[in-house]
mmCIF file of N, CA and C in Angstrom:
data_model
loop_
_atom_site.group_PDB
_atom_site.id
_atom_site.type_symbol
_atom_site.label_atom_id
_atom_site.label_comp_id
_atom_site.label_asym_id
_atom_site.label_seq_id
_atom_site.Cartn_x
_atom_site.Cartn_y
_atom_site.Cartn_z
ATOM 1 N N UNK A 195 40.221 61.544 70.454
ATOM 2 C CA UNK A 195 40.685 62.431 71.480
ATOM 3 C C UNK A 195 41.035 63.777 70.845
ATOM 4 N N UNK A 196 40.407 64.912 71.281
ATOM 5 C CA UNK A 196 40.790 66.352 71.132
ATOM 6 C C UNK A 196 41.934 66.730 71.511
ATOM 7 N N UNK A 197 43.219 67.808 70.589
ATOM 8 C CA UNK A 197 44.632 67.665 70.978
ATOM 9 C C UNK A 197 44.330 68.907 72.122
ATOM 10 N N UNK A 198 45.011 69.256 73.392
ATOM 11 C CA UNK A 198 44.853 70.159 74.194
ATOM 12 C C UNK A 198 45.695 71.415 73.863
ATOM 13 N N UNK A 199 45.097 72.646 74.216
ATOM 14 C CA UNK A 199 46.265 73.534 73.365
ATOM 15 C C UNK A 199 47.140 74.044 74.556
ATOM 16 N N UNK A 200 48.533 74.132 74.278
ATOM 17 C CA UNK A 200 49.190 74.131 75.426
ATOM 18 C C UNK A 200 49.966 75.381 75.622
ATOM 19 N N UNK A 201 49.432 76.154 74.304
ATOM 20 C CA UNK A 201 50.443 77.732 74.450
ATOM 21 C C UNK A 201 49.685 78.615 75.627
ATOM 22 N N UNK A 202 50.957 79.700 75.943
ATOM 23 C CA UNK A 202 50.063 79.772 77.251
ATOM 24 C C UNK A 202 49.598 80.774 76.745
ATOM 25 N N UNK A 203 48.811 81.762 77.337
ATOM 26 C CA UNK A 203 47.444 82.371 77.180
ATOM 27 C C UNK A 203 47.928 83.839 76.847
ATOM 28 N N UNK A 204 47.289 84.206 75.713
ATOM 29 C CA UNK A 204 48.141 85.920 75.649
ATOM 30 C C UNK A 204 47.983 87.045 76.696
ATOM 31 N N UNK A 205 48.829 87.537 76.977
ATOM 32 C CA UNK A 205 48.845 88.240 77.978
ATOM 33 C C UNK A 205 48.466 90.371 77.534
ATOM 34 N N UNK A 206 47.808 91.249 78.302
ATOM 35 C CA UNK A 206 47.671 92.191 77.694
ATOM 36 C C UNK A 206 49.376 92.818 77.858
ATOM 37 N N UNK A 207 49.787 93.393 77.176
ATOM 38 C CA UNK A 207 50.833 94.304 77.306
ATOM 39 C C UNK A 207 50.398 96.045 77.443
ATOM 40 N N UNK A 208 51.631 96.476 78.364
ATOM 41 C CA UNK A 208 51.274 98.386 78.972
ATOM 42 C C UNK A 208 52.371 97.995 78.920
ATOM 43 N N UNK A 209 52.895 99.735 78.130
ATOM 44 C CA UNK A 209 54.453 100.091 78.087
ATOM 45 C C UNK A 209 53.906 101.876 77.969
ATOM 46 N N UNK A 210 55.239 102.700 78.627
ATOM 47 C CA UNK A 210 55.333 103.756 78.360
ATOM 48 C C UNK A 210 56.741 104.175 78.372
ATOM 49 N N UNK A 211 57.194 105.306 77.961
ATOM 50 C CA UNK A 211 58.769 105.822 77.677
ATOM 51 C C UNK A 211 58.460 107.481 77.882
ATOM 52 N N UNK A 212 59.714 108.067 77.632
ATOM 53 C CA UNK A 212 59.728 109.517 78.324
ATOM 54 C C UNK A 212 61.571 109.639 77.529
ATOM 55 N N UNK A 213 61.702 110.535 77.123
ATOM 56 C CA UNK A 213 62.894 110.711 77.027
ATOM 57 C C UNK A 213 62.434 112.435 76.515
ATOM 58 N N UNK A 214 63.921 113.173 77.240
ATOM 59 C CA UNK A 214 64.257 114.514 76.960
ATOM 60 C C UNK A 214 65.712 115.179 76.980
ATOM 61 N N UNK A 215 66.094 115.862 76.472
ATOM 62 C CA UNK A 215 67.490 116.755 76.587
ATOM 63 C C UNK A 215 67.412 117.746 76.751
ATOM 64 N N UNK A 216 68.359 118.704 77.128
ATOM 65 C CA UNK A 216 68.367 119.856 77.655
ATOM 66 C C UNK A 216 70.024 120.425 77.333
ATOM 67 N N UNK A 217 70.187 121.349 76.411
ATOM 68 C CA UNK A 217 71.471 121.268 76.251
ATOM 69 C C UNK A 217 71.631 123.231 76.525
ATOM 70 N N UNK A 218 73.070 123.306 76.999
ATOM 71 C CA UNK A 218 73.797 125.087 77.265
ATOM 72 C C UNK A 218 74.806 124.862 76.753
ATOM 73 N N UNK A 219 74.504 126.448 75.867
ATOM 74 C CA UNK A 219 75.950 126.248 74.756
ATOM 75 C C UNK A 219 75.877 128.352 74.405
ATOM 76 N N UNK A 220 77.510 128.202 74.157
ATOM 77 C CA UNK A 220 77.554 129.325 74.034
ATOM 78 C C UNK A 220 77.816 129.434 72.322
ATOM 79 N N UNK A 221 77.214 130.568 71.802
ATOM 80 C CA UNK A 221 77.203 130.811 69.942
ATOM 81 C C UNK A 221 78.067 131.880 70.052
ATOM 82 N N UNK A 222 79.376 131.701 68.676
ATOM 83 C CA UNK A 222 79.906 132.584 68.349
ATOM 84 C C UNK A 222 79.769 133.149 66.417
ATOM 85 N N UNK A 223 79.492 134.593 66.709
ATOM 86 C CA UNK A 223 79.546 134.837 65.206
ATOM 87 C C UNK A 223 80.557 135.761 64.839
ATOM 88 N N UNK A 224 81.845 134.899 64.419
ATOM 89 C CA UNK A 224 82.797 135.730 63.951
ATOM 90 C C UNK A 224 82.712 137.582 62.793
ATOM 91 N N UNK A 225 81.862 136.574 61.928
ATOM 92 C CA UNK A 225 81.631 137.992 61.020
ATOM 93 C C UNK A 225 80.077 138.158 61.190
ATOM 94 N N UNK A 226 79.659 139.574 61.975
ATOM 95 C CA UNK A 226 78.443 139.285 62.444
ATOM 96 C C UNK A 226 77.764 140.335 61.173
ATOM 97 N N UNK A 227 78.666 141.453 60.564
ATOM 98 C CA UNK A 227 77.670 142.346 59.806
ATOM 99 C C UNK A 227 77.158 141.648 58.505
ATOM 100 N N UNK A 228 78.016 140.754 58.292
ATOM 101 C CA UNK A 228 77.255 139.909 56.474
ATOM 102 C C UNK A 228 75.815 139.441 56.755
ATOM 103 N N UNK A 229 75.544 139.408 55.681
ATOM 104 C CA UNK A 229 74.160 139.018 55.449
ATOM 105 C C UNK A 229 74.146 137.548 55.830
ATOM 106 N N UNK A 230 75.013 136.953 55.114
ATOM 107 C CA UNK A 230 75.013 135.343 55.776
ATOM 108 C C UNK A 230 76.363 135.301 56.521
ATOM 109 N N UNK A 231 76.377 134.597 57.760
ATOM 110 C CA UNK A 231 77.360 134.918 57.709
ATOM 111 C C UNK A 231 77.646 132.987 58.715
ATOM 112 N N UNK A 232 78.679 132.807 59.080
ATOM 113 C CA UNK A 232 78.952 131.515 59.810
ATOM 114 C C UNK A 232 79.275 131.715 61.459
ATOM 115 N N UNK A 233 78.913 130.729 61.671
ATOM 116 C CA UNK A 233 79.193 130.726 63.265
ATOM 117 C C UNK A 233 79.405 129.286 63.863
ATOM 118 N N UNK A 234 79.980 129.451 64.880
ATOM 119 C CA UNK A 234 80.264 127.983 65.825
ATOM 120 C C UNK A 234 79.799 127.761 67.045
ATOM 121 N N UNK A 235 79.711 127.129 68.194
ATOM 122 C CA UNK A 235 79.248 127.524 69.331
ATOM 123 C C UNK A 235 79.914 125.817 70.014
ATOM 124 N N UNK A 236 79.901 125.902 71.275
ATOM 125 C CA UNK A 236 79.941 124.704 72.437
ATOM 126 C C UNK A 236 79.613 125.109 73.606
ATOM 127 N N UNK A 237 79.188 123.907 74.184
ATOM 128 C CA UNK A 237 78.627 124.087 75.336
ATOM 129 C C UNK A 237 78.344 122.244 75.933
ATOM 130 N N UNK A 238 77.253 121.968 76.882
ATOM 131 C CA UNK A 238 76.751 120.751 77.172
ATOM 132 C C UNK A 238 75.560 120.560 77.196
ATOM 133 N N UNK A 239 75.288 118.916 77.001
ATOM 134 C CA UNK A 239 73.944 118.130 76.834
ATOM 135 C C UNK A 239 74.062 117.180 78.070
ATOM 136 N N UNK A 240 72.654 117.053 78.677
ATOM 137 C CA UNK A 240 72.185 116.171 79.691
ATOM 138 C C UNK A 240 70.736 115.862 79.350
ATOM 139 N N UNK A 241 70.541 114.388 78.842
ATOM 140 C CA UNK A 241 69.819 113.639 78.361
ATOM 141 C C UNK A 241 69.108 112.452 79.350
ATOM 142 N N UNK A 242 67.836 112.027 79.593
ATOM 143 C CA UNK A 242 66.847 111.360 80.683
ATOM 144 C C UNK A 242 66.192 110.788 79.715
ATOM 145 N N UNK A 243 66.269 108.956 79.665
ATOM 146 C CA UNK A 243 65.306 107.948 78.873
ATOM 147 C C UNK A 243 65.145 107.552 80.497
ATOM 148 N N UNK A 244 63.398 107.207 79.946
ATOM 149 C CA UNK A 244 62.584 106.283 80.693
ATOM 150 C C UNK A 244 61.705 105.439 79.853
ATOM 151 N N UNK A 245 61.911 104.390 80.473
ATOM 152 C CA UNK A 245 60.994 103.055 79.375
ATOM 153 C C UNK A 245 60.546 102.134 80.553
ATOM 154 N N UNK A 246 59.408 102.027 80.022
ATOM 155 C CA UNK A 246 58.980 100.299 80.976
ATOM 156 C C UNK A 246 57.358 99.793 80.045
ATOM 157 N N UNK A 247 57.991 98.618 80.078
ATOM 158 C CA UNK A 247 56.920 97.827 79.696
ATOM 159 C C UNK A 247 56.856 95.927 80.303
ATOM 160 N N UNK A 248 55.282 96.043 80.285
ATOM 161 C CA UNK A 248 55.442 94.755 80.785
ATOM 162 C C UNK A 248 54.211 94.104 80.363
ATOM 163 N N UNK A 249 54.353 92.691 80.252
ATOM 164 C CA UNK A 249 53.006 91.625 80.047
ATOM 165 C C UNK A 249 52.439 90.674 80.726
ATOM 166 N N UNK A 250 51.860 91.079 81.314
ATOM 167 C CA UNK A 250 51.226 90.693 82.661
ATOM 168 C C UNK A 250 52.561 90.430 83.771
ATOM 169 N N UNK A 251 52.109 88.977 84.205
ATOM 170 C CA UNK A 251 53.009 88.881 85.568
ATOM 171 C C UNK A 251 53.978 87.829 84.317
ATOM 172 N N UNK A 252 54.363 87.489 82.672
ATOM 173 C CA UNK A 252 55.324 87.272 82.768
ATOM 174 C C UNK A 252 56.735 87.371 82.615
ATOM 175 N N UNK A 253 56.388 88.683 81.947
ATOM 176 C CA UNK A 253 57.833 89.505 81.962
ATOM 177 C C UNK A 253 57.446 91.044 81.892
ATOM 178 N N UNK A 254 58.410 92.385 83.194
ATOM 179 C CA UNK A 254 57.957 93.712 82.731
ATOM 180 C C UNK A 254 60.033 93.732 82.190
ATOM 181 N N UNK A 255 60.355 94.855 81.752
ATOM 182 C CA UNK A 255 61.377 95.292 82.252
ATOM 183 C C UNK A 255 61.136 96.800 81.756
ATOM 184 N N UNK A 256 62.332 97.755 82.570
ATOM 185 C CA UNK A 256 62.286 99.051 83.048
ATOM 186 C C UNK A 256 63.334 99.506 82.920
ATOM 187 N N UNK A 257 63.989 100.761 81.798
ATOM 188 C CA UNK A 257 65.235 101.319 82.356
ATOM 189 C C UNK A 257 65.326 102.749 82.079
ATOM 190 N N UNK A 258 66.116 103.245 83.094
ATOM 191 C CA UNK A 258 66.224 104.477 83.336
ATOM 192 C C UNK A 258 67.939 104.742 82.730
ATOM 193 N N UNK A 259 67.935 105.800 82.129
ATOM 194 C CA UNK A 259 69.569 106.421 81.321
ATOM 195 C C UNK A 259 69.141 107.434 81.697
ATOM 196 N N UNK A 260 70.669 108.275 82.250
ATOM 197 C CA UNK A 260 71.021 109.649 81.628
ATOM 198 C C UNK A 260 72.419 109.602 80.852
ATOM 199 N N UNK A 261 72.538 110.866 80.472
ATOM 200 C CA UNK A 261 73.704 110.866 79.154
ATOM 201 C C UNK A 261 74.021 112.426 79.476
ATOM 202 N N UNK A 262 75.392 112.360 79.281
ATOM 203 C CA UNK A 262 75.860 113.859 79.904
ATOM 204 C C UNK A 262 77.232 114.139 79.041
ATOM 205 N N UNK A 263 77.269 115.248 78.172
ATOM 206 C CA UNK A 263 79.047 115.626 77.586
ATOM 207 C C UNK A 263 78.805 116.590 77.166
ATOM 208 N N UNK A 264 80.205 117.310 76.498
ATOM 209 C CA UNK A 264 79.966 118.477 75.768
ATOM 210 C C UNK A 264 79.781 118.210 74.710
ATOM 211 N N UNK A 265 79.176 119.647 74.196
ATOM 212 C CA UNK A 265 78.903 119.490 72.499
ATOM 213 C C UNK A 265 79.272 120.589 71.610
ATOM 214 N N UNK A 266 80.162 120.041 70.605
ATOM 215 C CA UNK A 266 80.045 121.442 69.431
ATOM 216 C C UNK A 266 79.568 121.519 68.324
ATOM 217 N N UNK A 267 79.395 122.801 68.052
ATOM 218 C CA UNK A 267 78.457 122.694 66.548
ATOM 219 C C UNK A 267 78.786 123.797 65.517
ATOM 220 N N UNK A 268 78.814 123.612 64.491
ATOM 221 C CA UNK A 268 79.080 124.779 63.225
ATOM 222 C C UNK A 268 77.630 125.204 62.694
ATOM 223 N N UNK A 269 77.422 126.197 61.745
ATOM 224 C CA UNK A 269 76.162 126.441 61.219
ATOM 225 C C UNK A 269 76.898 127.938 60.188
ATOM 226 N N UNK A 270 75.248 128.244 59.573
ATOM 227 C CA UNK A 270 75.422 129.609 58.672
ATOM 228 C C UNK A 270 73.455 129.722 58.890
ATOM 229 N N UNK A 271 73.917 131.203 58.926
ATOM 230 C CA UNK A 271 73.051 131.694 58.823
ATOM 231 C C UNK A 271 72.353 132.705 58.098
ATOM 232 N N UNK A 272 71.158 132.773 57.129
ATOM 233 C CA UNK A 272 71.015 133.662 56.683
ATOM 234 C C UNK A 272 70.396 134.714 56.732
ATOM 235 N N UNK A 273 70.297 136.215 57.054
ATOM 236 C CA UNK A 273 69.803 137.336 57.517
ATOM 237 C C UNK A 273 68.648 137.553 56.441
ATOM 238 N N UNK A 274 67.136 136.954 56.517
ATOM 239 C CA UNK A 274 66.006 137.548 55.438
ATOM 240 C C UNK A 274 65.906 139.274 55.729
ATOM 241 N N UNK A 275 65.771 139.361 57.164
ATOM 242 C CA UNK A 275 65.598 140.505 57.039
ATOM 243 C C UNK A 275 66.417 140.756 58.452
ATOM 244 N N UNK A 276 66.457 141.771 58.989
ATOM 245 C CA UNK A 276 67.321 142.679 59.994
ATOM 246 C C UNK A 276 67.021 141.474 61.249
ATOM 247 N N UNK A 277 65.843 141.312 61.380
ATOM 248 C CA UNK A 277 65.469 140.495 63.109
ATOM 249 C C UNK A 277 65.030 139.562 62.705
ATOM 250 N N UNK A 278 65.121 138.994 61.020
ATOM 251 C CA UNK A 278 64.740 137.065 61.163
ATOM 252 C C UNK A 278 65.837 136.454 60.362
ATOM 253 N N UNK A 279 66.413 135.079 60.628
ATOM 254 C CA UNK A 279 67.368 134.602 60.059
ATOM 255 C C UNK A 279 66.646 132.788 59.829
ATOM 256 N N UNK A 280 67.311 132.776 58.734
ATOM 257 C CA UNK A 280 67.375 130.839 58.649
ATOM 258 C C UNK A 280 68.423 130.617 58.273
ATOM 259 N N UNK A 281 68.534 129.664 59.965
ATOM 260 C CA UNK A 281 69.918 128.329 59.686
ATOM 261 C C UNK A 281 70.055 127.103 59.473
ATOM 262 N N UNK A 282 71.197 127.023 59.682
ATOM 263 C CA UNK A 282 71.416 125.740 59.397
ATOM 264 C C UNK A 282 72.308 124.782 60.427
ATOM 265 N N UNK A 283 72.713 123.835 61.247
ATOM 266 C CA UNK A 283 73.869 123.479 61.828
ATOM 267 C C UNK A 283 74.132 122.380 61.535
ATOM 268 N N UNK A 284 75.350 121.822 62.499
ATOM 269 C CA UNK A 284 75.681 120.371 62.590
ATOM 270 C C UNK A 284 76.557 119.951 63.730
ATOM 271 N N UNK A 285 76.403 119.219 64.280
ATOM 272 C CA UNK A 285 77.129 118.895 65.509
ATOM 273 C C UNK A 285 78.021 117.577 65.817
ATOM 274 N N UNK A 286 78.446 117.709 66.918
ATOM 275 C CA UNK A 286 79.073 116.254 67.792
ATOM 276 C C UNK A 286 78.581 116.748 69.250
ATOM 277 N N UNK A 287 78.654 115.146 69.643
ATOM 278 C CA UNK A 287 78.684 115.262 71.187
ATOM 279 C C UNK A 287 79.742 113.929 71.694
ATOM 280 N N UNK A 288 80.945 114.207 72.498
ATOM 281 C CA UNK A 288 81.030 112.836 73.092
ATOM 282 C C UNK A 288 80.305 113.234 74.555
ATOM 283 N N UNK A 289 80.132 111.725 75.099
ATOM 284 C CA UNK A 289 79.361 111.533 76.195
ATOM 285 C C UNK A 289 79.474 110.177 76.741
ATOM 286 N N UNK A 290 78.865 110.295 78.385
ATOM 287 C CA UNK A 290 78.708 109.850 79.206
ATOM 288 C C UNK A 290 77.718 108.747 79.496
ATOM 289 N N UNK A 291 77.191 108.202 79.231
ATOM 290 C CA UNK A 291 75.700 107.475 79.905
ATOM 291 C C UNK A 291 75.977 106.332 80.745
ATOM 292 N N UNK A 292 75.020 106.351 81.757
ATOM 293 C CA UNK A 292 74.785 105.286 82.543
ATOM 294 C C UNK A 292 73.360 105.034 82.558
ATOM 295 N N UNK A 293 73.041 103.498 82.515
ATOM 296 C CA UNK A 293 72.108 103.447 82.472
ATOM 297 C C UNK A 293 71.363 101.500 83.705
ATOM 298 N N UNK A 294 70.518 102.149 83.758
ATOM 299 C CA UNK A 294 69.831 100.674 84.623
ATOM 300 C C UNK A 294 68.933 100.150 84.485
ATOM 301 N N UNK A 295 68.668 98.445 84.404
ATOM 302 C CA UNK A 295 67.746 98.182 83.704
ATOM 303 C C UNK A 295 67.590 96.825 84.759
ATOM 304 N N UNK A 296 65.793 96.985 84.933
ATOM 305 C CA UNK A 296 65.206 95.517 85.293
ATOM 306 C C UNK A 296 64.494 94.805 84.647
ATOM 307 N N UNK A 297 64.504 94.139 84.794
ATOM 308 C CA UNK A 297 63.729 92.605 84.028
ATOM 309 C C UNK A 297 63.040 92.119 84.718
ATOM 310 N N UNK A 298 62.072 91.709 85.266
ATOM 311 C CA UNK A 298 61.251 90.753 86.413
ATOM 312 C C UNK A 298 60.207 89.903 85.777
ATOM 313 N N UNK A 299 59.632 88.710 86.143
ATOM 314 C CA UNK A 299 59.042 87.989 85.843
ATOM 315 C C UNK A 299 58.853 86.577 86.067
ATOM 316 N N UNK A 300 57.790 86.012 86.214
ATOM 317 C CA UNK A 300 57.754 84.417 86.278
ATOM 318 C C UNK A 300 58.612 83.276 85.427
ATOM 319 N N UNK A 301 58.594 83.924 84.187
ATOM 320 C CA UNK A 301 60.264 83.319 83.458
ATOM 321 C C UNK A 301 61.428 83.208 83.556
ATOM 322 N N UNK A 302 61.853 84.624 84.060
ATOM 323 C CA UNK A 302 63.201 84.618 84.240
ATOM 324 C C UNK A 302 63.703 85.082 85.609
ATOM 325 N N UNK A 303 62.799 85.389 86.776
ATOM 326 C CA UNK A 303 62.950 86.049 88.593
ATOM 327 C C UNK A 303 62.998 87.054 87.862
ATOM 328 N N UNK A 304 63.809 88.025 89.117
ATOM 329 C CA UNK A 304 64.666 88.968 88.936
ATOM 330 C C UNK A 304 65.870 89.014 88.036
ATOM 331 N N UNK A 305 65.840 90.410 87.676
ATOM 332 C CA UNK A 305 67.613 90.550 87.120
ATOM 333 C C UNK A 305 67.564 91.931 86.457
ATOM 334 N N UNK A 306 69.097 92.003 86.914
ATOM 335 C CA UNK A 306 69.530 93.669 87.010
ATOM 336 C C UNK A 306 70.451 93.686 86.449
ATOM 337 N N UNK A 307 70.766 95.034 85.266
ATOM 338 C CA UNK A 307 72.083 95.328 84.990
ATOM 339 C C UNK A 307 72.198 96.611 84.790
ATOM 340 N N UNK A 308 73.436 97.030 85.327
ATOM 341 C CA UNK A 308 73.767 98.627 85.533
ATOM 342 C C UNK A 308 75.450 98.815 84.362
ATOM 343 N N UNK A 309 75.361 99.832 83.475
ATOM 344 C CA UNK A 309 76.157 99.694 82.218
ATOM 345 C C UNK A 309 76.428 100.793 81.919
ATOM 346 N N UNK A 310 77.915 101.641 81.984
ATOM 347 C CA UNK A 310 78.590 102.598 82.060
ATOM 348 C C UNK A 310 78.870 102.528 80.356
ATOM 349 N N UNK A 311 79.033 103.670 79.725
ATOM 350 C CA UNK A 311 79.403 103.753 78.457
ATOM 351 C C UNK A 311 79.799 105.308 78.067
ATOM 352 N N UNK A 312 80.652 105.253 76.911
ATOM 353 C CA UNK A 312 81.130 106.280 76.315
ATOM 354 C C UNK A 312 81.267 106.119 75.195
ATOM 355 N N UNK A 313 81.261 107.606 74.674
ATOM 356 C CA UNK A 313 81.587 107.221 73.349
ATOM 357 C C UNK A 313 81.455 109.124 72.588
ATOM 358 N N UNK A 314 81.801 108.933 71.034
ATOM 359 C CA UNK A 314 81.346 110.137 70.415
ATOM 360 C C UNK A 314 80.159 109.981 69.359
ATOM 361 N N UNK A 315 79.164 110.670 69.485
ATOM 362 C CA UNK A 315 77.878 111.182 68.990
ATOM 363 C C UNK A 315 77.695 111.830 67.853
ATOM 364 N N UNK A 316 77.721 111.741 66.703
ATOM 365 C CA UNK A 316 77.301 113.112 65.583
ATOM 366 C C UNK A 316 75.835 113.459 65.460
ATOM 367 N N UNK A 317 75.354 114.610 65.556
ATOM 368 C CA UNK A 317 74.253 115.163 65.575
ATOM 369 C C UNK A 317 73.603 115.071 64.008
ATOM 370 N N UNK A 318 72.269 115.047 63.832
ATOM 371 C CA UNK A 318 71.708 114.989 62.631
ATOM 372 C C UNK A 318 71.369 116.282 62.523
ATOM 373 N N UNK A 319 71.725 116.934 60.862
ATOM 374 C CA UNK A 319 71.638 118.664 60.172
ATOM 375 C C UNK A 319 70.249 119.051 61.380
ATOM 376 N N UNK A 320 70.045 120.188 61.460
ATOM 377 C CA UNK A 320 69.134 120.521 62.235
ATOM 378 C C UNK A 320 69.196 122.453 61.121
ATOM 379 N N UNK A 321 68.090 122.392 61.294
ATOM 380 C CA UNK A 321 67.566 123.804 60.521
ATOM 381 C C UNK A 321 67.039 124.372 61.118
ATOM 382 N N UNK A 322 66.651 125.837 61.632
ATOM 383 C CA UNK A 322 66.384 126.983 62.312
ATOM 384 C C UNK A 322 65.323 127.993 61.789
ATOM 385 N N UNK A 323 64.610 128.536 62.657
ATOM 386 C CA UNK A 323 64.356 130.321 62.708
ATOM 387 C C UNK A 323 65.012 130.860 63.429
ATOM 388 N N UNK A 324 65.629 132.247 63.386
ATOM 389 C CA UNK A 324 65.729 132.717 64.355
ATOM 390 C C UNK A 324 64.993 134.012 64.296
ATOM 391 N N UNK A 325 64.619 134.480 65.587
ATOM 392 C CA UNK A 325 64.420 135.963 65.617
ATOM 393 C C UNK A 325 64.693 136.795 66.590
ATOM 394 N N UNK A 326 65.393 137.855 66.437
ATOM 395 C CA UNK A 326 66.034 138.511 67.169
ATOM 396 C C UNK A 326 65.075 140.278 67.717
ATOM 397 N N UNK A 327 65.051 140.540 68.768
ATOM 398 C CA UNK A 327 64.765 141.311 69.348
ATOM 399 C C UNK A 327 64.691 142.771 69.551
#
């Protein structure tokens, strides 16, 4: 007798995601005539994840976040010439997110969970051009 194979059958998987931020902040440069000189700035971030993926009919799930707080940041900058500069910064953000998520499928039905969170954020160094006008 031939053993029967009983795993079930691979299924194709489709997934896609989307995420973006959008942040307003006001920059201050205390000592503006030095060549290098430092600055600070704050303002806010509002952040949109989208994800969904699924494999066939036996499991997709889908969730949608936004994320919303203020943010501040330090930096220096250095003047190469009169209208171009390279910086440097570093930041925080605390924030907001809510986010919602489905699950569906022949394994498990339906199921939903909706999940409030907070918390504080540190930003990773971020480096610059600038050019001024």
């Amino acid at each position: 007798m031939v053993p029967q194979d009983t795993a079930m059958p691979i299924q194709d998987s489709d997934e896609s995601s989307f995420s973006g931020s959008v942040s307003f902040s006001f920059q201050f440069f205390p000592y503006s005539k030095d060549r290098i000189r430092f600055y600070y700035g704050y303002g806010v971030r509002v952040a949109y994840d989208h994800r969904w993926s699924s494999d066939g009919d036996l499991l997709s799930d889908y969730l949608d976040r936004i994320t919303l707080g203020p943010v501040a940041y330090v930096g220096v900058e250095w003047s190469v010439k009169d209208q171009i500069g390279i910086s440097g910064e570093y930041g925080s953000q605390l924030y907001y997110s809510y986010s919602f998520v489905k699950f569906a499928g022949e394994l498990i039905g339906d199921y939903k969970i909706d999940t409030h969170t907070a918390g504080f954020r540190q930003d990773n160094v971020r480096l610059g051009i600038s050019v001024y006008f």
